[in-house]
Amino acid sequence: MKSFTKHRRVFGVAATTVAIAIGGVVGFAITTANAGAPTVLIEKGDKVDFPKNARGDTFGSAMDARTPADEPDLISAIGDDGKIGYLKKADLDQGTPNSPEEAIQMQNARKDGSGRVLKLYAEDGTTVIGQRTVGKAAP
């Protein structure tokens, strides 16, 4: 019985060591992969200063905003064909119902699962480079 307990203890130590090693490698890989990416640190009460294009529209990732009201005018997105561009926040917000009744109407109108097709813009906010379907039912 002592032998079994000893082997179990050795196995437990070995398993823990392997788990720590794998975690360290994965953590290193994630850190290395993000090494060149700019980091946005948002403190409580801070508002992100998104860059602006020539027209004065802000652009960037909605993930950097603290609230939906702080989102940029042009929100980064990947088009249906894989192109990277921006969706207009105003276009995205048009799909937000103003009441429970309107939500039900919108839901019923989209029962086919097709979603809404929005234009995908370049950083200038005027050049259409593709499209993005939002609200599409999962396959």
PDB file of C-alpha atoms in Angstrom:
ATOM      1  CA  MET A   1       0.000   0.000   0.000  1.00  0.00           C
ATOM      2  CA  LYS A   2       2.897   2.341   0.787  1.00  0.00           C
ATOM      3  CA  SER A   3       4.252   1.775  -2.705  1.00  0.00           C
ATOM      4  CA  PHE A   4       0.920   2.769  -4.291  1.00  0.00           C
ATOM      5  CA  THR A   5       0.715   5.943  -2.171  1.00  0.00           C
ATOM      6  CA  LYS A   6       4.305   6.832  -3.044  1.00  0.00           C
ATOM      7  CA  HIS A   7       3.662   6.356  -6.794  1.00  0.00           C
ATOM      8  CA  ARG A   8       0.458   8.375  -6.562  1.00  0.00           C
ATOM      9  CA  ARG A   9       2.341  11.194  -4.847  1.00  0.00           C
ATOM     10  CA  VAL A  10       5.108  11.105  -7.506  1.00  0.00           C
ATOM     11  CA  PHE A  11       2.496  11.103 -10.267  1.00  0.00           C
ATOM     12  CA  GLY A  12       0.740  14.087  -8.676  1.00  0.00           C
ATOM     13  CA  VAL A  13       3.985  16.065  -8.479  1.00  0.00           C
ATOM     14  CA  ALA A  14       4.870  15.166 -12.072  1.00  0.00           C
ATOM     15  CA  ALA A  15       1.412  16.118 -13.340  1.00  0.00           C
ATOM     16  CA  THR A  16       1.580  19.445 -11.511  1.00  0.00           C
ATOM     17  CA  THR A  17       5.042  20.153 -12.946  1.00  0.00           C
ATOM     18  CA  VAL A  18       3.851  19.406 -16.495  1.00  0.00           C
ATOM     19  CA  ALA A  19       0.773  21.615 -16.033  1.00  0.00           C
ATOM     20  CA  ILE A  20       2.915  24.516 -14.800  1.00  0.00           C
ATOM     21  CA  ALA A  21       5.334  24.061 -17.704  1.00  0.00           C
ATOM     22  CA  ILE A  22       2.531  24.017 -20.277  1.00  0.00           C
ATOM     23  CA  GLY A  23       0.914  27.054 -18.667  1.00  0.00           C
ATOM     24  CA  GLY A  24       4.212  28.909 -18.822  1.00  0.00           C
ATOM     25  CA  VAL A  25       4.704  28.076 -22.508  1.00  0.00           C
ATOM     26  CA  VAL A  26       1.132  29.072 -23.373  1.00  0.00           C
ATOM     27  CA  GLY A  27       1.464  32.287 -21.367  1.00  0.00           C
ATOM     28  CA  PHE A  28       4.764  33.070 -23.103  1.00  0.00           C
ATOM     29  CA  ALA A  29       3.209  32.389 -26.526  1.00  0.00           C
ATOM     30  CA  ILE A  30       0.258  34.677 -25.822  1.00  0.00           C
ATOM     31  CA  THR A  31       2.546  37.413 -24.490  1.00  0.00           C
ATOM     32  CA  THR A  32       4.878  37.080 -27.484  1.00  0.00           C
ATOM     33  CA  ALA A  33       1.987  37.096 -29.967  1.00  0.00           C
ATOM     34  CA  ASN A  34       0.666  40.345 -28.497  1.00  0.00           C
ATOM     35  CA  ALA A  35       4.091  41.963 -28.051  1.00  0.00           C
ATOM     36  CA  GLY A  36       3.673  44.324 -31.010  1.00  0.00           C
ATOM     37  CA  ALA A  37       0.022  45.163 -30.385  1.00  0.00           C
ATOM     38  CA  PRO A  38      -0.715  48.503 -28.737  1.00  0.00           C
ATOM     39  CA  THR A  39      -2.264  48.155 -25.305  1.00  0.00           C
ATOM     40  CA  VAL A  40      -5.027  50.466 -24.189  1.00  0.00           C
ATOM     41  CA  LEU A  41      -5.276  50.723 -20.437  1.00  0.00           C
ATOM     42  CA  ILE A  42      -8.523  52.242 -19.280  1.00  0.00           C
ATOM     43  CA  GLU A  43      -8.750  53.481 -15.747  1.00  0.00           C
ATOM     44  CA  LYS A  44     -12.029  54.135 -13.993  1.00  0.00           C
ATOM     45  CA  GLY A  45     -13.538  57.322 -15.382  1.00  0.00           C
ATOM     46  CA  ASP A  46     -11.181  57.473 -18.386  1.00  0.00           C
ATOM     47  CA  LYS A  47     -12.534  57.846 -21.881  1.00  0.00           C
ATOM     48  CA  VAL A  48     -10.551  56.540 -24.838  1.00  0.00           C
ATOM     49  CA  ASP A  49      -9.285  59.139 -27.295  1.00  0.00           C
ATOM     50  CA  PHE A  50      -9.917  57.360 -30.581  1.00  0.00           C
ATOM     51  CA  PRO A  51      -8.003  58.600 -33.617  1.00  0.00           C
ATOM     52  CA  LYS A  52      -9.941  60.712 -36.139  1.00  0.00           C
ATOM     53  CA  ASN A  53     -10.008  60.553 -39.915  1.00  0.00           C
ATOM     54  CA  ALA A  54      -9.951  63.614 -42.208  1.00  0.00           C
ATOM     55  CA  ARG A  55     -13.744  64.032 -41.829  1.00  0.00           C
ATOM     56  CA  GLY A  56     -13.441  64.084 -38.031  1.00  0.00           C
ATOM     57  CA  ASP A  57     -15.000  60.637 -37.511  1.00  0.00           C
ATOM     58  CA  THR A  58     -13.455  58.590 -34.724  1.00  0.00           C
ATOM     59  CA  PHE A  59     -12.437  55.041 -35.591  1.00  0.00           C
ATOM     60  CA  GLY A  60     -11.233  51.971 -33.752  1.00  0.00           C
ATOM     61  CA  SER A  61     -12.367  48.917 -31.842  1.00  0.00           C
ATOM     62  CA  ALA A  62     -15.591  49.010 -29.867  1.00  0.00           C
ATOM     63  CA  MET A  63     -13.821  46.803 -27.324  1.00  0.00           C
ATOM     64  CA  ASP A  64     -11.763  49.815 -26.229  1.00  0.00           C
ATOM     65  CA  ALA A  65     -14.892  51.771 -25.266  1.00  0.00           C
ATOM     66  CA  ARG A  66     -16.129  51.707 -21.665  1.00  0.00           C
ATOM     67  CA  THR A  67     -19.790  52.010 -22.699  1.00  0.00           C
ATOM     68  CA  PRO A  68     -21.729  51.871 -25.980  1.00  0.00           C
ATOM     69  CA  ALA A  69     -21.984  55.665 -25.852  1.00  0.00           C
ATOM     70  CA  ASP A  70     -18.152  55.871 -25.917  1.00  0.00           C
ATOM     71  CA  GLU A  71     -17.786  53.709 -29.044  1.00  0.00           C
ATOM     72  CA  PRO A  72     -16.111  55.297 -32.077  1.00  0.00           C
ATOM     73  CA  ASP A  73     -18.084  56.523 -35.111  1.00  0.00           C
ATOM     74  CA  LEU A  74     -16.446  53.829 -37.250  1.00  0.00           C
ATOM     75  CA  ILE A  75     -16.117  50.445 -35.552  1.00  0.00           C
ATOM     76  CA  SER A  76     -13.506  48.002 -36.830  1.00  0.00           C
ATOM     77  CA  ALA A  77     -14.962  44.843 -38.354  1.00  0.00           C
ATOM     78  CA  ILE A  78     -14.216  41.994 -40.712  1.00  0.00           C
ATOM     79  CA  GLY A  79     -16.387  41.858 -43.820  1.00  0.00           C
ATOM     80  CA  ASP A  80     -18.203  38.809 -45.125  1.00  0.00           C
ATOM     81  CA  ASP A  81     -15.325  38.276 -47.580  1.00  0.00           C
ATOM     82  CA  GLY A  82     -12.604  38.660 -44.919  1.00  0.00           C
ATOM     83  CA  LYS A  83     -11.678  42.286 -45.681  1.00  0.00           C
ATOM     84  CA  ILE A  84     -10.879  44.441 -42.677  1.00  0.00           C
ATOM     85  CA  GLY A  85     -12.722  47.731 -42.495  1.00  0.00           C
ATOM     86  CA  TYR A  86     -15.222  49.700 -40.450  1.00  0.00           C
ATOM     87  CA  LEU A  87     -18.953  49.690 -39.803  1.00  0.00           C
ATOM     88  CA  LYS A  88     -20.718  52.939 -39.027  1.00  0.00           C
ATOM     89  CA  LYS A  89     -21.949  52.992 -35.443  1.00  0.00           C
ATOM     90  CA  ALA A  90     -25.106  54.742 -36.682  1.00  0.00           C
ATOM     91  CA  ASP A  91     -25.820  51.798 -39.015  1.00  0.00           C
ATOM     92  CA  LEU A  92     -25.303  49.290 -36.201  1.00  0.00           C
ATOM     93  CA  ASP A  93     -27.526  51.263 -33.824  1.00  0.00           C
ATOM     94  CA  GLN A  94     -30.420  51.227 -36.305  1.00  0.00           C
ATOM     95  CA  GLY A  95     -30.932  47.607 -35.364  1.00  0.00           C
ATOM     96  CA  THR A  96     -31.651  48.429 -31.728  1.00  0.00           C
ATOM     97  CA  PRO A  97     -35.335  48.269 -30.787  1.00  0.00           C
ATOM     98  CA  ASN A  98     -36.883  51.101 -28.799  1.00  0.00           C
ATOM     99  CA  SER A  99     -39.505  48.952 -27.061  1.00  0.00           C
ATOM    100  CA  PRO A 100     -40.284  45.297 -26.356  1.00  0.00           C
ATOM    101  CA  GLU A 101     -42.995  45.415 -29.026  1.00  0.00           C
ATOM    102  CA  GLU A 102     -40.546  46.711 -31.618  1.00  0.00           C
ATOM    103  CA  ALA A 103     -38.077  43.988 -30.600  1.00  0.00           C
ATOM    104  CA  ILE A 104     -40.699  41.313 -31.266  1.00  0.00           C
ATOM    105  CA  GLN A 105     -41.515  42.871 -34.649  1.00  0.00           C
ATOM    106  CA  MET A 106     -37.831  42.901 -35.583  1.00  0.00           C
ATOM    107  CA  GLN A 107     -37.432  39.314 -34.430  1.00  0.00           C
ATOM    108  CA  ASN A 108     -40.419  38.177 -36.491  1.00  0.00           C
ATOM    109  CA  ALA A 109     -39.127  40.036 -39.546  1.00  0.00           C
ATOM    110  CA  ARG A 110     -35.817  38.142 -39.305  1.00  0.00           C
ATOM    111  CA  LYS A 111     -37.205  34.646 -38.788  1.00  0.00           C
ATOM    112  CA  ASP A 112     -35.425  33.508 -41.930  1.00  0.00           C
ATOM    113  CA  GLY A 113     -32.133  34.110 -40.082  1.00  0.00           C
ATOM    114  CA  SER A 114     -30.643  36.234 -42.862  1.00  0.00           C
ATOM    115  CA  GLY A 115     -29.655  39.195 -40.682  1.00  0.00           C
ATOM    116  CA  ARG A 116     -28.938  42.732 -41.902  1.00  0.00           C
ATOM    117  CA  VAL A 117     -26.324  43.558 -44.499  1.00  0.00           C
ATOM    118  CA  LEU A 118     -24.279  46.662 -43.653  1.00  0.00           C
ATOM    119  CA  LYS A 119     -21.708  48.474 -45.755  1.00  0.00           C
ATOM    120  CA  LEU A 120     -18.068  47.987 -44.766  1.00  0.00           C
ATOM    121  CA  TYR A 121     -16.073  51.202 -45.132  1.00  0.00           C
ATOM    122  CA  ALA A 122     -12.436  52.178 -45.424  1.00  0.00           C
ATOM    123  CA  GLU A 123     -10.973  54.340 -42.645  1.00  0.00           C
ATOM    124  CA  ASP A 124     -12.212  57.480 -44.448  1.00  0.00           C
ATOM    125  CA  GLY A 125     -15.819  56.496 -43.687  1.00  0.00           C
ATOM    126  CA  THR A 126     -16.984  57.099 -47.269  1.00  0.00           C
ATOM    127  CA  THR A 127     -15.284  54.482 -49.434  1.00  0.00           C
ATOM    128  CA  VAL A 128     -17.300  51.256 -49.437  1.00  0.00           C
ATOM    129  CA  ILE A 129     -14.949  48.253 -49.529  1.00  0.00           C
ATOM    130  CA  GLY A 130     -17.372  45.419 -48.810  1.00  0.00           C
ATOM    131  CA  GLN A 131     -20.235  44.327 -46.624  1.00  0.00           C
ATOM    132  CA  ARG A 132     -20.844  42.680 -43.264  1.00  0.00           C
ATOM    133  CA  THR A 133     -23.927  40.692 -42.329  1.00  0.00           C
ATOM    134  CA  VAL A 134     -24.961  41.223 -38.701  1.00  0.00           C
ATOM    135  CA  GLY A 135     -27.635  39.441 -36.710  1.00  0.00           C
ATOM    136  CA  LYS A 136     -27.382  36.344 -38.868  1.00  0.00           C
ATOM    137  CA  ALA A 137     -28.558  33.111 -37.290  1.00  0.00           C
ATOM    138  CA  ALA A 138     -25.783  30.669 -36.431  1.00  0.00           C
ATOM    139  CA  PRO A 139     -25.543  27.611 -38.722  1.00  0.00           C
TER     140      PRO A 139
END
